[in-house]
Amino acid sequence: MSIEAKNVTKLYGAQKALNNVSFSVNQGEVVALLGPNGAGKSTMMKILTCYLPQTSGQVSVCGFDVVSQALEVRRLVGYLPEHNPLYLEMYVREYLEFVAGIHKLGKQIRQRVSDMIGLTGLSLEAGKKIGALSKGYRQRVGLAQALIHDPKVLILDEPTSGLDPNQLGEIRQLIRNIGKEKTVLLSTHIMQEVEAVCDRVIIINRGNIVADAPTSQVQLLNQTSRIIRVEFDRAYPAGKLREMDGVVDVVEAGPTGCRIFTQSERDLRPEVFRFAVNHQLVILSMDHEEQSLEQVFRQLTV
Ligand code: ADP
């Protein structure tokens, strides 16, 4: 197990930022912590990277406890904080050599810095001052800095916030590449990011985990897992349709159409077909509407 959090609570004075949170991340997974502002994402990441101690509960990285074995944890973790504190007056290569020095990489410093500059696509910027770089390139420097000591686990706090669409695509691609070799936990409030980059999503709201599932399945987690859109040839008895097993609600769309919200894992279209036959209705069209992650997120985090 790369990351293990058990019953973690964090209080800031009287305010509870995390409430009895438990989750784990396996080696090699790319997992998103998804939640609105103030959900507790940064707090969880600061605990995982030994910047803040939890109030109660246990957290470990690759088996090392973040409080009692912080040195080992820091060696194993690369961290890109939300407000990446780069030294704007330093040159890119100079800064990365400085960070590599902090990690005591010794003779490997030059080679390692060159490798990270190559990996993060900074070759043309290596001789520039960080202050002269665009936000997208500063994020690359942040990623290079987080990767410099070859950590097993990468913690990225809102890695794409403030980037333009081109930069966003590039940084996501970079994270996907890095994710082939390392365990990655990233935080975001952008649903498309989860769909584009992550294998699994942990949804957090007001300090509580409200969902934890593979990205592809999260749509099914919500109560109403599937919606069937149907159009009959004439008016139909909506009340009877509502009584059908597995149907949560029927929302009428014009006099002859409706959207059927279903709770069932099962595909209810055959039943809708039989319903039509029993009531001498002709089905003009019928299809499935998948809920987007965004819709699920809204419903789970209200
Ligand atoms: P997120 O990263 O999901 O936006 P945070 O972990 O930053 O959420 O914040 C969780 C809650 O804890 C918020 O209500 C925030 O105001 C509060 N909080 C965060 N840091 C501090 C702090 N240093 N002191 C007091 N409250 C804090």
PDB file of N, CA and C in Angstrom, residues 36 203-206 210 222 294-302:
ATOM      1  N   PRO A  36     -15.097  20.536  -3.521  1.00  0.00           N
ATOM      2  CA  PRO A  36     -15.161  21.992  -3.659  1.00  0.00           C
ATOM      3  C   PRO A  36     -14.149  22.677  -2.744  1.00  0.00           C
ATOM      4  N   ILE A 203     -14.154  11.381  -3.543  1.00  0.00           N
ATOM      5  CA  ILE A 203     -14.852  12.670  -3.468  1.00  0.00           C
ATOM      6  C   ILE A 203     -14.987  13.066  -2.008  1.00  0.00           C
ATOM      7  N   ILE A 204     -14.566  14.293  -1.719  1.00  0.00           N
ATOM      8  CA  ILE A 204     -14.541  14.771  -0.334  1.00  0.00           C
ATOM      9  C   ILE A 204     -15.358  16.057  -0.248  1.00  0.00           C
ATOM     10  N   ASN A 205     -16.156  16.154   0.798  1.00  0.00           N
ATOM     11  CA  ASN A 205     -16.974  17.342   0.988  1.00  0.00           C
ATOM     12  C   ASN A 205     -17.072  17.659   2.467  1.00  0.00           C
ATOM     13  N   ARG A 206     -16.779  18.882   2.831  1.00  0.00           N
ATOM     14  CA  ARG A 206     -16.818  19.323   4.229  1.00  0.00           C
ATOM     15  C   ARG A 206     -16.128  18.329   5.162  1.00  0.00           C
ATOM     16  N   VAL A 210     -17.314  11.241   0.567  1.00  0.00           N
ATOM     17  CA  VAL A 210     -18.682  10.881   0.175  1.00  0.00           C
ATOM     18  C   VAL A 210     -18.699   9.831  -0.936  1.00  0.00           C
ATOM     19  N   ASN A 222     -24.278   7.169  -7.709  1.00  0.00           N
ATOM     20  CA  ASN A 222     -25.365   7.994  -7.232  1.00  0.00           C
ATOM     21  C   ASN A 222     -26.652   7.179  -7.206  1.00  0.00           C
ATOM     22  N   GLU A 294     -19.700  15.343 -13.469  1.00  0.00           N
ATOM     23  CA  GLU A 294     -20.043  16.662 -12.949  1.00  0.00           C
ATOM     24  C   GLU A 294     -21.416  16.645 -12.262  1.00  0.00           C
ATOM     25  N   GLN A 295     -22.394  15.979 -12.911  1.00  0.00           N
ATOM     26  CA  GLN A 295     -23.726  15.892 -12.307  1.00  0.00           C
ATOM     27  C   GLN A 295     -23.682  15.104 -11.004  1.00  0.00           C
ATOM     28  N   VAL A 296     -22.945  13.988 -11.024  1.00  0.00           N
ATOM     29  CA  VAL A 296     -22.843  13.162  -9.824  1.00  0.00           C
ATOM     30  C   VAL A 296     -22.205  13.968  -8.696  1.00  0.00           C
ATOM     31  N   PHE A 297     -21.117  14.655  -9.046  1.00  0.00           N
ATOM     32  CA  PHE A 297     -20.391  15.469  -8.068  1.00  0.00           C
ATOM     33  C   PHE A 297     -21.327  16.501  -7.425  1.00  0.00           C
ATOM     34  N   ARG A 298     -22.108  17.195  -8.267  1.00  0.00           N
ATOM     35  CA  ARG A 298     -23.028  18.213  -7.739  1.00  0.00           C
ATOM     36  C   ARG A 298     -24.002  17.592  -6.759  1.00  0.00           C
ATOM     37  N   GLN A 299     -24.550  16.421  -7.146  1.00  0.00           N
ATOM     38  CA  GLN A 299     -25.546  15.797  -6.279  1.00  0.00           C
ATOM     39  C   GLN A 299     -24.920  15.271  -4.992  1.00  0.00           C
ATOM     40  N   LEU A 300     -23.678  14.791  -5.088  1.00  0.00           N
ATOM     41  CA  LEU A 300     -23.047  14.211  -3.893  1.00  0.00           C
ATOM     42  C   LEU A 300     -22.507  15.266  -2.945  1.00  0.00           C
ATOM     43  N   THR A 301     -22.249  16.459  -3.447  1.00  0.00           N
ATOM     44  CA  THR A 301     -21.590  17.450  -2.595  1.00  0.00           C
ATOM     45  C   THR A 301     -22.487  18.625  -2.222  1.00  0.00           C
ATOM     46  N   VAL A 302     -23.782  18.535  -2.493  1.00  0.00           N
ATOM     47  CA  VAL A 302     -24.681  19.640  -2.094  1.00  0.00           C
ATOM     48  C   VAL A 302     -24.760  19.718  -0.576  1.00  0.00           C
TER      49      VAL A 302
END
